[in-house]
């Protein structure tokens, strides 16, 4: 299913993104890996099996221009893109009373706007191909809110809503949308 397919992953420098890259490489995927932290991204590239076609891209998912540029570069470098995994994320642990507006904005910019930009940048490419899959990483916190995580909860519920809307809108186009709700993950 992944052999020779081009998979773009945001947040591939660590955690779920790195694990996905290593796993998909083992299934023959061609990988466009991005992260804000270039050093960690290069560690991921080194962790891939020999012979895997991959490329590293420094990417700030909270930047619309960066994400649209990333989509263009992936298509230019690989001549197609079959899957985008909008995985990059961040959080802040604080009660609503104590979290700052700036901390909320940072979480919204990465976890929600990063996904929206990823969808809007890659969807037209996939629709033109009549082939593709958009995978948005939500969280168990996108199903049930937890205390001291208001900003994170909001973004993950919104990612779920966006993806579920896309399920209906993409029917019959050859493009699918998938939302993933991981539980607790040992990641930075």
PDB file of C-alpha atoms in Angstrom:
ATOM      1  CA  UNK A   1       0.000   0.000   0.000  1.00  0.00           C
ATOM      2  CA  UNK A   2       2.921   2.387   0.643  1.00  0.00           C
ATOM      3  CA  UNK A   3       5.464   1.017  -1.866  1.00  0.00           C
ATOM      4  CA  UNK A   4       6.804   3.909  -3.958  1.00  0.00           C
ATOM      5  CA  UNK A   5       4.116   6.261  -2.626  1.00  0.00           C
ATOM      6  CA  UNK A   6       5.243   9.770  -1.676  1.00  0.00           C
ATOM      7  CA  UNK A   7       4.391  10.536   1.944  1.00  0.00           C
ATOM      8  CA  UNK A   8       4.945  13.998   3.435  1.00  0.00           C
ATOM      9  CA  UNK A   9       5.107  14.171   7.228  1.00  0.00           C
ATOM     10  CA  UNK A  10       5.183  17.281   9.414  1.00  0.00           C
ATOM     11  CA  UNK A  11       6.811  17.069  12.840  1.00  0.00           C
ATOM     12  CA  UNK A  12       9.040  14.210  11.649  1.00  0.00           C
ATOM     13  CA  UNK A  13      11.963  15.173  13.893  1.00  0.00           C
ATOM     14  CA  UNK A  14      10.729  13.200  16.891  1.00  0.00           C
ATOM     15  CA  UNK A  15       7.876  11.312  18.505  1.00  0.00           C
ATOM     16  CA  UNK A  16       5.011  10.100  16.334  1.00  0.00           C
ATOM     17  CA  UNK A  17       6.449  11.767  13.220  1.00  0.00           C
ATOM     18  CA  UNK A  18       9.774   9.954  13.520  1.00  0.00           C
ATOM     19  CA  UNK A  19       8.066   6.632  14.285  1.00  0.00           C
ATOM     20  CA  UNK A  20       5.829   7.057  11.230  1.00  0.00           C
ATOM     21  CA  UNK A  21       8.810   7.854   9.018  1.00  0.00           C
ATOM     22  CA  UNK A  22      10.726   4.755  10.127  1.00  0.00           C
ATOM     23  CA  UNK A  23       7.671   2.505   9.793  1.00  0.00           C
ATOM     24  CA  UNK A  24       6.634   3.838   6.371  1.00  0.00           C
ATOM     25  CA  UNK A  25      10.219   3.588   5.115  1.00  0.00           C
ATOM     26  CA  UNK A  26      10.091  -0.104   5.961  1.00  0.00           C
ATOM     27  CA  UNK A  27       7.073  -0.403   3.681  1.00  0.00           C
ATOM     28  CA  UNK A  28       8.829   1.248   0.737  1.00  0.00           C
ATOM     29  CA  UNK A  29       7.404   4.770   0.959  1.00  0.00           C
ATOM     30  CA  UNK A  30       9.312   7.720  -0.457  1.00  0.00           C
ATOM     31  CA  UNK A  31       9.483  10.313   2.315  1.00  0.00           C
ATOM     32  CA  UNK A  32       9.290  14.114   2.412  1.00  0.00           C
ATOM     33  CA  UNK A  33      10.054  14.779   6.071  1.00  0.00           C
ATOM     34  CA  UNK A  34       9.685  18.161   7.716  1.00  0.00           C
ATOM     35  CA  UNK A  35      10.272  19.694  11.108  1.00  0.00           C
ATOM     36  CA  UNK A  36      11.187  23.023  12.667  1.00  0.00           C
ATOM     37  CA  UNK A  37      14.227  21.417  14.336  1.00  0.00           C
ATOM     38  CA  UNK A  38      16.689  20.571  11.554  1.00  0.00           C
ATOM     39  CA  UNK A  39      19.057  18.627  13.828  1.00  0.00           C
ATOM     40  CA  UNK A  40      16.294  16.295  15.001  1.00  0.00           C
ATOM     41  CA  UNK A  41      15.042  15.940  11.433  1.00  0.00           C
ATOM     42  CA  UNK A  42      18.492  14.792  10.319  1.00  0.00           C
ATOM     43  CA  UNK A  43      18.475  12.245  13.177  1.00  0.00           C
ATOM     44  CA  UNK A  44      15.248  10.861  11.718  1.00  0.00           C
ATOM     45  CA  UNK A  45      16.796  10.631   8.258  1.00  0.00           C
ATOM     46  CA  UNK A  46      19.755   8.718   9.749  1.00  0.00           C
ATOM     47  CA  UNK A  47      17.333   6.307  11.480  1.00  0.00           C
ATOM     48  CA  UNK A  48      15.792   5.256   8.142  1.00  0.00           C
ATOM     49  CA  UNK A  49      16.790   1.986   6.478  1.00  0.00           C
ATOM     50  CA  UNK A  50      19.479   2.241   3.795  1.00  0.00           C
ATOM     51  CA  UNK A  51      18.220   2.980   0.305  1.00  0.00           C
ATOM     52  CA  UNK A  52      15.042   4.799   1.306  1.00  0.00           C
ATOM     53  CA  UNK A  53      14.359   7.821  -0.857  1.00  0.00           C
ATOM     54  CA  UNK A  54      13.886  10.701   1.560  1.00  0.00           C
ATOM     55  CA  UNK A  55      14.381  14.411   1.802  1.00  0.00           C
ATOM     56  CA  UNK A  56      14.440  16.746   4.807  1.00  0.00           C
ATOM     57  CA  UNK A  57      12.682  20.123   4.813  1.00  0.00           C
ATOM     58  CA  UNK A  58      12.887  22.746   7.547  1.00  0.00           C
ATOM     59  CA  UNK A  59       9.280  23.774   8.130  1.00  0.00           C
ATOM     60  CA  UNK A  60       7.387  26.034  10.506  1.00  0.00           C
ATOM     61  CA  UNK A  61       3.821  24.748  10.171  1.00  0.00           C
ATOM     62  CA  UNK A  62       2.485  27.926  11.774  1.00  0.00           C
ATOM     63  CA  UNK A  63       3.632  29.821   8.665  1.00  0.00           C
ATOM     64  CA  UNK A  64       1.200  29.707   5.759  1.00  0.00           C
ATOM     65  CA  UNK A  65       3.953  30.595   3.292  1.00  0.00           C
ATOM     66  CA  UNK A  66       6.249  27.862   4.643  1.00  0.00           C
ATOM     67  CA  UNK A  67       3.590  25.151   4.347  1.00  0.00           C
ATOM     68  CA  UNK A  68       2.513  26.137   0.834  1.00  0.00           C
ATOM     69  CA  UNK A  69       6.185  26.303  -0.159  1.00  0.00           C
ATOM     70  CA  UNK A  70       6.722  22.848   1.351  1.00  0.00           C
ATOM     71  CA  UNK A  71       3.903  21.402  -0.791  1.00  0.00           C
ATOM     72  CA  UNK A  72       5.402  22.954  -3.925  1.00  0.00           C
ATOM     73  CA  UNK A  73       8.889  21.640  -3.088  1.00  0.00           C
ATOM     74  CA  UNK A  74       7.605  18.117  -2.437  1.00  0.00           C
ATOM     75  CA  UNK A  75       5.872  17.986  -5.820  1.00  0.00           C
ATOM     76  CA  UNK A  76       8.941  19.469  -7.514  1.00  0.00           C
ATOM     77  CA  UNK A  77      11.305  16.993  -5.807  1.00  0.00           C
ATOM     78  CA  UNK A  78       9.156  13.840  -6.023  1.00  0.00           C
ATOM     79  CA  UNK A  79       6.828  14.668  -8.970  1.00  0.00           C
ATOM     80  CA  UNK A  80       3.793  13.685  -6.861  1.00  0.00           C
ATOM     81  CA  UNK A  81       2.494  13.463  -3.328  1.00  0.00           C
ATOM     82  CA  UNK A  82       0.135  10.717  -2.237  1.00  0.00           C
ATOM     83  CA  UNK A  83      -0.212  11.376   1.477  1.00  0.00           C
ATOM     84  CA  UNK A  84       0.269  14.263   3.855  1.00  0.00           C
ATOM     85  CA  UNK A  85       0.403  13.448   7.543  1.00  0.00           C
ATOM     86  CA  UNK A  86      -0.297  16.665   9.453  1.00  0.00           C
ATOM     87  CA  UNK A  87       1.428  15.589  12.625  1.00  0.00           C
ATOM     88  CA  UNK A  88       3.391  18.572  13.991  1.00  0.00           C
ATOM     89  CA  UNK A  89       2.051  19.672  17.342  1.00  0.00           C
ATOM     90  CA  UNK A  90       2.743  21.413  20.604  1.00  0.00           C
ATOM     91  CA  UNK A  91       1.095  21.915  23.960  1.00  0.00           C
ATOM     92  CA  UNK A  92       1.227  23.945  27.129  1.00  0.00           C
ATOM     93  CA  UNK A  93       0.158  22.615  30.500  1.00  0.00           C
ATOM     94  CA  UNK A  94      -1.710  25.261  32.459  1.00  0.00           C
ATOM     95  CA  UNK A  95      -5.208  25.912  33.703  1.00  0.00           C
ATOM     96  CA  UNK A  96      -7.382  28.353  31.758  1.00  0.00           C
ATOM     97  CA  UNK A  97      -6.783  30.819  34.583  1.00  0.00           C
ATOM     98  CA  UNK A  98      -3.000  30.634  34.252  1.00  0.00           C
ATOM     99  CA  UNK A  99      -2.370  30.034  30.545  1.00  0.00           C
ATOM    100  CA  UNK A 100      -1.393  33.203  28.700  1.00  0.00           C
ATOM    101  CA  UNK A 101      -3.001  34.469  25.506  1.00  0.00           C
ATOM    102  CA  UNK A 102       0.405  34.110  23.829  1.00  0.00           C
ATOM    103  CA  UNK A 103       0.647  30.443  24.878  1.00  0.00           C
ATOM    104  CA  UNK A 104      -2.847  29.771  23.547  1.00  0.00           C
ATOM    105  CA  UNK A 105      -1.978  31.506  20.270  1.00  0.00           C
ATOM    106  CA  UNK A 106       1.173  29.388  19.840  1.00  0.00           C
ATOM    107  CA  UNK A 107      -0.763  26.135  20.322  1.00  0.00           C
ATOM    108  CA  UNK A 108      -3.531  27.279  17.966  1.00  0.00           C
ATOM    109  CA  UNK A 109      -0.993  28.367  15.336  1.00  0.00           C
ATOM    110  CA  UNK A 110       0.838  25.036  15.313  1.00  0.00           C
ATOM    111  CA  UNK A 111      -1.900  22.500  16.059  1.00  0.00           C
ATOM    112  CA  UNK A 112      -4.806  24.050  14.173  1.00  0.00           C
ATOM    113  CA  UNK A 113      -3.478  26.504  11.605  1.00  0.00           C
ATOM    114  CA  UNK A 114      -0.649  24.082  10.781  1.00  0.00           C
ATOM    115  CA  UNK A 115      -3.231  21.427   9.908  1.00  0.00           C
ATOM    116  CA  UNK A 116      -5.422  23.883   7.992  1.00  0.00           C
ATOM    117  CA  UNK A 117      -2.417  25.084   5.982  1.00  0.00           C
ATOM    118  CA  UNK A 118      -1.391  21.475   5.316  1.00  0.00           C
ATOM    119  CA  UNK A 119      -4.873  20.603   4.090  1.00  0.00           C
ATOM    120  CA  UNK A 120      -5.179  23.691   1.900  1.00  0.00           C
ATOM    121  CA  UNK A 121      -1.667  23.298   0.435  1.00  0.00           C
ATOM    122  CA  UNK A 122      -1.873  19.586  -0.401  1.00  0.00           C
ATOM    123  CA  UNK A 123      -5.582  19.062  -1.167  1.00  0.00           C
ATOM    124  CA  UNK A 124      -5.587  20.781  -4.599  1.00  0.00           C
ATOM    125  CA  UNK A 125      -2.592  18.657  -5.669  1.00  0.00           C
ATOM    126  CA  UNK A 126      -4.338  15.451  -4.612  1.00  0.00           C
ATOM    127  CA  UNK A 127      -7.647  16.447  -6.182  1.00  0.00           C
ATOM    128  CA  UNK A 128      -5.857  17.129  -9.487  1.00  0.00           C
ATOM    129  CA  UNK A 129      -4.241  13.652  -9.241  1.00  0.00           C
ATOM    130  CA  UNK A 130      -7.604  12.148  -8.209  1.00  0.00           C
ATOM    131  CA  UNK A 131      -5.525  10.252  -5.667  1.00  0.00           C
ATOM    132  CA  UNK A 132      -4.362  10.950  -2.156  1.00  0.00           C
ATOM    133  CA  UNK A 133      -4.903  10.750   1.548  1.00  0.00           C
ATOM    134  CA  UNK A 134      -4.817  13.527   4.123  1.00  0.00           C
ATOM    135  CA  UNK A 135      -4.070  12.218   7.610  1.00  0.00           C
ATOM    136  CA  UNK A 136      -4.661  14.682  10.430  1.00  0.00           C
ATOM    137  CA  UNK A 137      -3.295  13.767  13.826  1.00  0.00           C
ATOM    138  CA  UNK A 138      -5.738  14.736  16.559  1.00  0.00           C
ATOM    139  CA  UNK A 139      -5.597  13.147  20.014  1.00  0.00           C
ATOM    140  CA  UNK A 140      -7.719  11.365  22.560  1.00  0.00           C
ATOM    141  CA  UNK A 141      -8.021  14.963  23.822  1.00  0.00           C
ATOM    142  CA  UNK A 142      -9.960  15.613  20.605  1.00  0.00           C
ATOM    143  CA  UNK A 143     -12.618  13.227  21.891  1.00  0.00           C
ATOM    144  CA  UNK A 144     -12.657  14.103  25.591  1.00  0.00           C
ATOM    145  CA  UNK A 145     -11.221  17.297  27.086  1.00  0.00           C
ATOM    146  CA  UNK A 146      -8.698  17.022  29.889  1.00  0.00           C
ATOM    147  CA  UNK A 147      -7.861  19.651  32.529  1.00  0.00           C
ATOM    148  CA  UNK A 148      -4.857  21.974  32.190  1.00  0.00           C
ATOM    149  CA  UNK A 149      -4.863  21.494  28.409  1.00  0.00           C
ATOM    150  CA  UNK A 150      -7.517  23.944  27.166  1.00  0.00           C
ATOM    151  CA  UNK A 151      -5.611  25.191  24.119  1.00  0.00           C
ATOM    152  CA  UNK A 152      -4.550  21.683  23.135  1.00  0.00           C
ATOM    153  CA  UNK A 153      -8.078  20.323  23.620  1.00  0.00           C
ATOM    154  CA  UNK A 154      -9.566  23.086  21.463  1.00  0.00           C
ATOM    155  CA  UNK A 155      -7.178  22.419  18.603  1.00  0.00           C
ATOM    156  CA  UNK A 156      -7.641  18.669  18.649  1.00  0.00           C
ATOM    157  CA  UNK A 157     -11.447  18.936  18.682  1.00  0.00           C
ATOM    158  CA  UNK A 158     -11.185  21.344  15.726  1.00  0.00           C
ATOM    159  CA  UNK A 159      -8.885  18.990  13.801  1.00  0.00           C
ATOM    160  CA  UNK A 160     -11.464  16.255  14.311  1.00  0.00           C
ATOM    161  CA  UNK A 161     -14.277  18.493  13.033  1.00  0.00           C
ATOM    162  CA  UNK A 162     -12.272  19.577   9.987  1.00  0.00           C
ATOM    163  CA  UNK A 163     -11.439  16.001   9.061  1.00  0.00           C
ATOM    164  CA  UNK A 164     -14.970  14.711   9.583  1.00  0.00           C
ATOM    165  CA  UNK A 165     -16.242  17.507   7.323  1.00  0.00           C
ATOM    166  CA  UNK A 166     -13.735  16.466   4.674  1.00  0.00           C
ATOM    167  CA  UNK A 167     -14.972  12.844   4.831  1.00  0.00           C
ATOM    168  CA  UNK A 168     -18.266  14.041   3.427  1.00  0.00           C
ATOM    169  CA  UNK A 169     -16.920  16.593   0.973  1.00  0.00           C
ATOM    170  CA  UNK A 170     -14.290  14.309  -0.590  1.00  0.00           C
ATOM    171  CA  UNK A 171     -16.592  11.367  -1.263  1.00  0.00           C
ATOM    172  CA  UNK A 172     -16.003  10.152  -4.826  1.00  0.00           C
ATOM    173  CA  UNK A 173     -12.951  12.352  -5.505  1.00  0.00           C
ATOM    174  CA  UNK A 174     -10.237   9.705  -5.073  1.00  0.00           C
ATOM    175  CA  UNK A 175      -8.927  11.630  -2.060  1.00  0.00           C
ATOM    176  CA  UNK A 176      -9.548  10.452   1.491  1.00  0.00           C
ATOM    177  CA  UNK A 177      -9.283  12.171   4.851  1.00  0.00           C
ATOM    178  CA  UNK A 178      -8.345  10.314   8.024  1.00  0.00           C
ATOM    179  CA  UNK A 179      -8.249  11.553  11.612  1.00  0.00           C
ATOM    180  CA  UNK A 180      -6.104   9.755  14.198  1.00  0.00           C
ATOM    181  CA  UNK A 181      -6.717  10.037  17.939  1.00  0.00           C
ATOM    182  CA  UNK A 182      -3.603   8.704  19.738  1.00  0.00           C
ATOM    183  CA  UNK A 183      -3.655   8.310  23.488  1.00  0.00           C
ATOM    184  CA  UNK A 184      -0.728   9.250  25.703  1.00  0.00           C
ATOM    185  CA  UNK A 185       2.564   9.161  23.793  1.00  0.00           C
ATOM    186  CA  UNK A 186       6.075   9.434  25.229  1.00  0.00           C
ATOM    187  CA  UNK A 187       7.254  12.367  23.107  1.00  0.00           C
ATOM    188  CA  UNK A 188       8.848  15.747  23.667  1.00  0.00           C
TER     189      UNK A 188
END
